[in-house]
Coordinates of C-alpha atoms in Angstrom, one line a residue:
M1 CA 52.0 160.0 40.7
P2 CA 49.2 162.5 41.3
D3 CA 46.7 161.6 44.0
V4 CA 44.2 160.1 41.5
R5 CA 43.1 156.5 41.8
D6 CA 41.9 156.0 38.3
A7 CA 42.9 152.9 36.4
T8 CA 40.8 153.7 33.3
P9 CA 41.0 152.3 30.6
Y10 CA 42.0 149.1 32.5
D11 CA 39.4 146.9 34.2
A12 CA 41.7 144.3 35.7
L13 CA 45.3 143.4 36.8
L14 CA 46.7 140.0 36.1
L15 CA 49.6 138.7 38.2
L16 CA 51.5 136.4 35.8
S17 CA 54.1 134.1 37.3
F18 CA 56.1 131.0 36.6
G19 CA 54.2 128.5 38.8
G20 CA 55.6 125.6 40.8
P21 CA 54.6 122.1 42.1
E22 CA 52.6 121.9 45.3
G23 CA 53.3 118.2 46.1
P24 CA 55.6 115.3 45.1
D25 CA 53.3 114.0 42.4
D26 CA 53.4 117.5 40.7
V27 CA 57.2 117.7 40.3
I28 CA 57.8 115.8 37.0
P29 CA 54.6 117.0 35.2
F30 CA 55.6 120.6 36.2
L31 CA 59.1 120.1 34.8
E32 CA 57.7 118.6 31.7
N33 CA 55.6 121.8 31.3
V34 CA 58.7 124.0 31.8
T35 CA 60.8 122.1 29.3
R36 CA 58.1 121.2 26.7
G37 CA 59.5 121.2 23.1
R38 CA 63.2 121.1 24.2
G39 CA 63.7 117.4 24.1
I40 CA 65.0 117.1 27.7
P41 CA 65.2 113.4 28.7
K42 CA 63.0 112.3 31.6
E43 CA 66.1 111.1 33.5
R44 CA 67.4 114.7 33.5
L45 CA 64.1 115.9 34.7
K46 CA 64.2 113.5 37.6
E47 CA 67.7 114.8 38.5
V48 CA 66.4 118.4 38.6
G49 CA 63.3 117.2 40.5
E50 CA 65.5 116.1 43.4
H51 CA 65.9 119.8 44.2
Y52 CA 62.2 119.9 44.8
F53 CA 62.0 116.6 46.6
L54 CA 64.5 118.0 49.2
F55 CA 61.6 120.4 50.1
G56 CA 58.8 117.8 50.1
G57 CA 58.1 118.3 46.4
V58 CA 56.7 121.8 47.1
S59 CA 57.9 125.0 45.5
P60 CA 57.3 128.0 47.7
I61 CA 56.4 130.2 44.7
N62 CA 52.7 129.6 44.7
D63 CA 52.3 130.5 48.4
Q64 CA 54.5 133.6 47.8
N65 CA 52.2 134.6 45.0
R66 CA 49.2 134.2 47.2
A67 CA 50.8 136.4 49.8
L68 CA 51.6 139.0 47.1
L69 CA 48.0 138.9 45.9
D70 CA 46.8 139.6 49.4
A71 CA 49.3 142.5 49.8
L72 CA 48.2 144.0 46.5
R73 CA 44.5 143.7 47.2
K74 CA 45.0 145.2 50.7
D75 CA 47.0 148.1 49.3
F76 CA 44.6 148.8 46.4
A77 CA 41.6 148.7 48.8
E78 CA 43.3 151.0 51.3
H79 CA 44.2 153.5 48.6
G80 CA 40.8 153.5 46.8
L81 CA 42.0 151.8 43.7
D82 CA 39.0 149.7 42.5
L83 CA 40.8 147.2 40.2
P84 CA 40.2 143.5 40.5
I85 CA 43.3 141.3 40.6
Y86 CA 43.6 137.8 39.1
W87 CA 46.4 135.3 39.1
G88 CA 47.7 132.9 36.4
N89 CA 50.8 130.8 35.9
R90 CA 52.8 129.8 32.9
N91 CA 53.7 126.3 34.0
W92 CA 51.3 125.2 36.8
A93 CA 47.8 125.8 38.2
P94 CA 46.2 128.2 38.1
Y95 CA 47.1 128.1 34.4
L96 CA 47.3 131.4 32.4
T97 CA 44.7 130.3 29.8
D98 CA 42.2 129.3 32.5
T99 CA 42.6 132.6 34.2
L100 CA 42.2 134.6 31.0
R101 CA 39.1 132.6 30.2
E102 CA 37.7 133.5 33.7
M103 CA 38.5 137.1 33.1
V104 CA 36.7 137.2 29.8
A105 CA 33.7 135.5 31.4
D106 CA 33.8 138.3 34.0
G107 CA 33.7 140.9 31.2
R108 CA 37.3 142.1 31.5
R109 CA 38.3 143.7 28.2
R110 CA 41.5 145.8 29.1
I111 CA 44.0 143.9 31.2
L112 CA 47.3 145.0 32.7
V113 CA 49.8 142.3 33.4
L114 CA 52.3 142.2 36.2
A115 CA 55.0 139.7 35.5
T116 CA 57.0 138.4 38.5
S117 CA 60.3 139.3 36.7
A118 CA 61.8 142.7 37.1
Y119 CA 64.3 142.8 34.3
A120 CA 64.6 142.6 30.5
S121 CA 65.5 139.2 28.9
Y122 CA 63.9 136.5 26.7
S123 CA 63.0 134.3 29.7
G124 CA 62.1 137.3 31.9
C125 CA 59.9 139.2 29.5
R126 CA 59.5 137.9 25.9
Q127 CA 58.6 134.4 27.0
Y128 CA 55.9 135.7 29.3
R129 CA 54.6 137.6 26.3
E130 CA 54.7 134.5 24.1
N131 CA 52.7 132.6 26.7
L132 CA 50.2 135.4 26.7
A133 CA 49.9 135.2 22.9
D134 CA 49.4 131.4 23.1
S135 CA 46.6 131.8 25.7
L136 CA 44.9 134.5 23.7
A137 CA 45.0 132.3 20.6
A138 CA 43.5 129.5 22.6
L139 CA 40.6 131.7 23.7
Q140 CA 40.1 132.8 20.1
A141 CA 40.0 129.2 18.9
E142 CA 37.2 128.6 21.4
G143 CA 35.2 131.4 19.8
L144 CA 35.9 134.0 22.6
E145 CA 37.0 137.5 21.8
P146 CA 40.5 138.0 23.3
P147 CA 40.9 141.0 25.6
K148 CA 43.5 143.7 25.0
V149 CA 46.5 143.0 27.2
D150 CA 49.3 145.4 28.2
K151 CA 52.3 144.5 30.4
L152 CA 53.6 146.8 33.1
R153 CA 57.1 148.2 32.4
H154 CA 60.2 146.6 34.0
Y155 CA 60.3 147.8 37.6
F156 CA 63.9 146.9 38.6
N157 CA 64.7 150.6 39.4
H158 CA 61.5 151.6 41.2
P159 CA 62.1 152.7 44.8
G160 CA 59.4 150.2 46.0
F161 CA 61.4 147.3 44.6
L162 CA 64.8 148.7 45.7
E163 CA 64.1 149.8 49.3
P164 CA 63.2 146.3 50.6
M165 CA 66.4 144.9 49.1
I166 CA 68.5 147.7 50.7
D167 CA 67.0 146.9 54.1
G168 CA 67.7 143.2 53.5
V169 CA 71.4 143.8 52.9
L170 CA 71.6 146.1 55.9
A171 CA 69.9 143.5 58.1
S172 CA 72.3 140.8 56.8
L173 CA 75.3 142.9 57.5
A174 CA 74.1 143.7 61.0
D175 CA 73.7 139.9 61.6
L176 CA 77.3 139.2 60.8
P177 CA 79.9 139.0 63.7
E178 CA 81.1 142.5 64.4
D179 CA 84.8 141.7 63.7
V180 CA 84.0 140.7 60.0
R181 CA 81.1 143.1 59.3
D182 CA 82.9 146.1 57.9
G183 CA 85.1 143.9 55.6
A184 CA 82.1 141.9 54.2
H185 CA 81.8 141.6 50.5
I186 CA 78.4 141.8 48.8
A187 CA 77.5 139.3 46.1
F188 CA 74.5 140.5 44.1
S189 CA 73.1 137.3 42.6
T190 CA 70.7 136.7 39.7
H191 CA 69.8 133.9 37.3
S192 CA 72.5 133.1 34.7
I193 CA 71.4 133.1 31.1
P194 CA 73.3 132.3 27.9
N195 CA 75.6 135.1 26.8
A196 CA 73.8 135.3 23.5
S197 CA 70.5 135.8 25.2
A198 CA 72.0 138.5 27.5
D199 CA 73.6 140.3 24.5
T200 CA 70.2 140.6 22.7
S201 CA 68.1 141.6 25.8
G202 CA 66.4 144.9 25.4
P203 CA 66.5 146.9 22.2
V204 CA 69.8 145.6 20.7
E205 CA 71.1 149.0 19.6
D206 CA 70.7 150.6 23.1
H207 CA 73.0 148.3 25.1
G208 CA 76.5 146.9 25.1
E209 CA 77.9 143.5 26.0
G210 CA 75.4 141.7 28.3
G211 CA 72.5 143.7 27.0
A212 CA 69.9 145.3 29.1
Y213 CA 69.8 142.2 31.4
V214 CA 73.4 142.9 32.7
E215 CA 73.1 146.7 32.5
Q216 CA 69.9 146.7 34.6
H217 CA 71.3 144.4 37.3
L218 CA 74.5 146.4 37.5
D219 CA 72.4 149.5 38.0
V220 CA 70.4 147.9 40.8
A221 CA 73.6 146.6 42.5
Q222 CA 75.2 150.0 42.4
L223 CA 72.1 151.7 43.8
I224 CA 72.0 149.2 46.7
A225 CA 75.7 149.5 47.4
D226 CA 75.5 153.3 47.4
A227 CA 72.6 153.2 49.8
V228 CA 74.4 150.8 52.1
R229 CA 77.5 153.1 52.1
E230 CA 75.3 156.2 52.9
R231 CA 73.5 154.5 55.8
T232 CA 76.5 152.7 57.4
G233 CA 79.5 154.8 56.4
V234 CA 81.2 151.7 55.0
D235 CA 82.0 151.2 51.3
H236 CA 81.6 147.4 50.9
P237 CA 83.1 145.8 47.8
W238 CA 80.6 144.0 45.6
R239 CA 80.2 142.0 42.4
L240 CA 77.3 140.9 40.2
V241 CA 77.3 137.0 40.2
Y242 CA 75.1 134.3 38.7
Q243 CA 73.4 131.1 39.7
S244 CA 71.0 128.4 38.5
R245 CA 72.9 127.7 35.2
S246 CA 71.4 124.9 33.1
G247 CA 71.7 123.7 29.5
A248 CA 74.6 122.3 27.5
P249 CA 78.0 122.9 29.0
H250 CA 79.6 124.0 25.7
I251 CA 77.2 127.1 25.5
P252 CA 78.7 130.2 27.2
W253 CA 76.5 131.5 30.1
L254 CA 77.0 134.5 32.3
E255 CA 79.6 134.1 35.0
P256 CA 80.9 134.0 37.7
D257 CA 78.9 131.3 39.4
I258 CA 78.1 132.1 43.0
C259 CA 79.9 129.1 44.4
D260 CA 83.0 129.8 42.3
H261 CA 82.8 133.4 43.4
L262 CA 82.7 132.4 47.1
E263 CA 85.9 130.3 46.6
E264 CA 87.6 133.2 44.8
R265 CA 86.7 135.7 47.5
H266 CA 87.7 133.4 50.3
A267 CA 91.1 132.9 48.6
A268 CA 91.5 136.6 48.3
G269 CA 91.0 137.0 52.1
V270 CA 87.5 138.4 52.3
P271 CA 86.3 137.8 55.9
A272 CA 82.6 137.5 55.2
V273 CA 80.0 137.6 52.4
V274 CA 76.4 138.8 52.1
I275 CA 74.5 137.4 49.2
S276 CA 71.7 139.6 47.9
P277 CA 69.4 137.8 45.3
I278 CA 68.5 140.9 43.4
G279 CA 67.3 138.9 40.3
F280 CA 64.4 137.3 42.2
V281 CA 61.1 138.8 43.4
S282 CA 60.6 136.1 46.0
D283 CA 62.3 133.2 47.8
H284 CA 61.3 130.6 45.3
M285 CA 63.1 127.2 44.7
E286 CA 66.2 128.6 43.0
V287 CA 66.8 130.8 46.0
L288 CA 66.2 128.1 48.5
Y289 CA 68.3 125.5 46.7
D290 CA 71.1 127.4 44.9
L291 CA 71.7 129.9 47.7
D292 CA 70.3 128.6 50.9
T293 CA 71.5 125.0 50.2
E294 CA 74.4 124.9 47.8
A295 CA 76.0 128.3 48.4
K296 CA 75.5 128.0 52.2
A297 CA 77.2 124.6 52.0
K298 CA 80.1 126.0 50.0
A299 CA 80.5 128.9 52.5
G300 CA 80.5 126.4 55.4
E301 CA 83.1 124.3 53.7
L302 CA 85.3 127.3 53.3
G303 CA 84.7 128.5 56.8
L304 CA 83.4 131.8 55.3
P305 CA 80.7 133.6 57.3
M306 CA 77.8 134.2 55.0
R307 CA 74.4 135.7 55.2
R308 CA 71.6 135.7 52.5
S309 CA 69.5 138.8 52.4
A310 CA 65.7 138.8 51.8
T311 CA 64.0 139.2 48.5
V312 CA 61.2 141.7 48.1
G313 CA 58.3 139.2 48.4
D314 CA 55.1 140.7 49.6
D315 CA 56.7 143.8 51.2
P316 CA 54.1 146.6 51.4
R317 CA 56.4 148.9 49.6
F318 CA 56.5 146.6 46.6
A319 CA 52.7 146.4 46.6
A320 CA 52.6 150.2 46.7
A321 CA 55.1 150.3 43.8
I322 CA 52.8 148.1 41.7
R323 CA 49.9 150.5 42.5
D324 CA 52.1 153.3 41.3
L325 CA 53.0 151.5 38.1
V326 CA 49.3 150.7 37.4
L327 CA 48.3 154.3 37.8
E328 CA 51.3 155.5 35.7
R329 CA 50.4 153.2 32.8
A330 CA 46.7 154.1 33.0
A331 CA 47.6 157.8 32.8
V332 CA 49.9 157.1 29.8
E333 CA 47.0 155.3 28.0
R334 CA 44.8 158.4 28.7
A335 CA 47.5 160.5 27.0
E336 CA 48.2 162.4 30.3
E337 CA 51.6 163.8 31.2
V338 CA 53.4 161.3 33.5
T339 CA 56.8 161.4 35.4
P340 CA 57.8 157.8 36.0
C341 CA 59.2 157.0 39.5
V342 CA 62.7 155.6 39.1
L343 CA 66.1 155.7 40.7
G344 CA 69.5 155.4 39.0
G345 CA 70.8 156.4 35.7
L346 CA 68.9 154.2 33.3
G347 CA 65.5 155.9 33.5
A348 CA 62.1 154.2 33.0
S349 CA 61.9 151.2 30.7
H350 CA 59.6 151.3 27.7
N351 CA 55.9 150.6 28.1
L352 CA 55.7 148.8 24.8
C353 CA 58.3 146.2 23.9
P354 CA 59.7 147.2 20.5
V355 CA 60.0 144.8 17.5
G356 CA 63.1 142.6 17.9
C357 CA 63.4 143.2 21.7
C358 CA 64.7 140.1 23.5
P359 CA 64.3 137.9 20.4
A360 CA 63.1 134.3 20.6
R361 CA 65.1 131.3 19.7
A362 CA 62.6 130.7 16.9
P363 CA 60.1 133.4 15.9
R364 CA 56.8 133.1 17.8
P365 CA 53.9 135.5 18.3
A366 CA 54.1 137.6 21.5
A367 CA 51.4 139.7 23.0
A368 CA 51.7 143.1 24.7
G369 CA 54.4 144.5 22.4
A370 CA 54.8 146.5 19.2
D371 CA 54.8 143.2 17.2
S372 CA 51.7 141.8 18.9
P373 CA 49.1 140.2 16.7
Y374 CA 46.4 141.3 19.3
A375 CA 46.0 145.0 19.0

């Protein structure tokens, strides 16, 4: 991006995240918010809630968002980008509708949204946009004029997202015993989703089996593996794997599961494994439980040396990448020529989600796309 710190026409950035409980009494109400309308029995919610109770009923995600907010505000201030940053969650306080109401009261009329999900999918993009539309409708019902909202493009292949993960894998490899280090396998992990959702992620006509969701993760995994080879001289074998499956067992979800994969790699004679959670922006509950608890226990049971590399979190390079994306989108809105900053072979994602992109289970209004009811 040129050395211009102009976010016009935008007057605010909204960090939009999933949210999480911050104490034992929050756990079941939080899970009820997450699963509202899906008919999940309370007994099942209590089972899932045990994951949170292992950690005192507190998800780390809210503190991680606070740290990211601090990093973004610090970066913006140091680089002369005068753009206020707000924070709202889909499923817990601070709730999205409350934050948008505050932004309207502060006079914000053109809002950019940073979602804490880097890839295309219904749950990672369209659902965020549906929640935005719900909140804008709520403001309209209160007699407020909804602001115009745009969402930053998917940032999975931005260098500021990739470089911290490359460093994380390198640090994990260096932490392995020397006699198993060069033979270590890298398992790049992300959230499993139903096969049908994966196949329809992104514009349907542009992607093959697994849709943009799988294609984008494979691109990131290859970029990281290539960088590790260039910096160490060792070509580590790798595989994209999945975690955190939920839902009915008869519905096909993306596989292999991380624990099944550890068993398979151990049986094949792999001497060690590094797990790189490329599908997650920060070390929230699914990383802490599914990888640091379950996968770690499985590796211990197998006698397989394992290290889990860091997520991006509040790394200053990620904060700088968000600044770059803000300035890029602002320049696009001003009809200026822009060269997006990306690595790999997929290029920059679309700025405006097209009609039919990552379709919902049942049609619902979604903001910040070509089919948005809020122009």
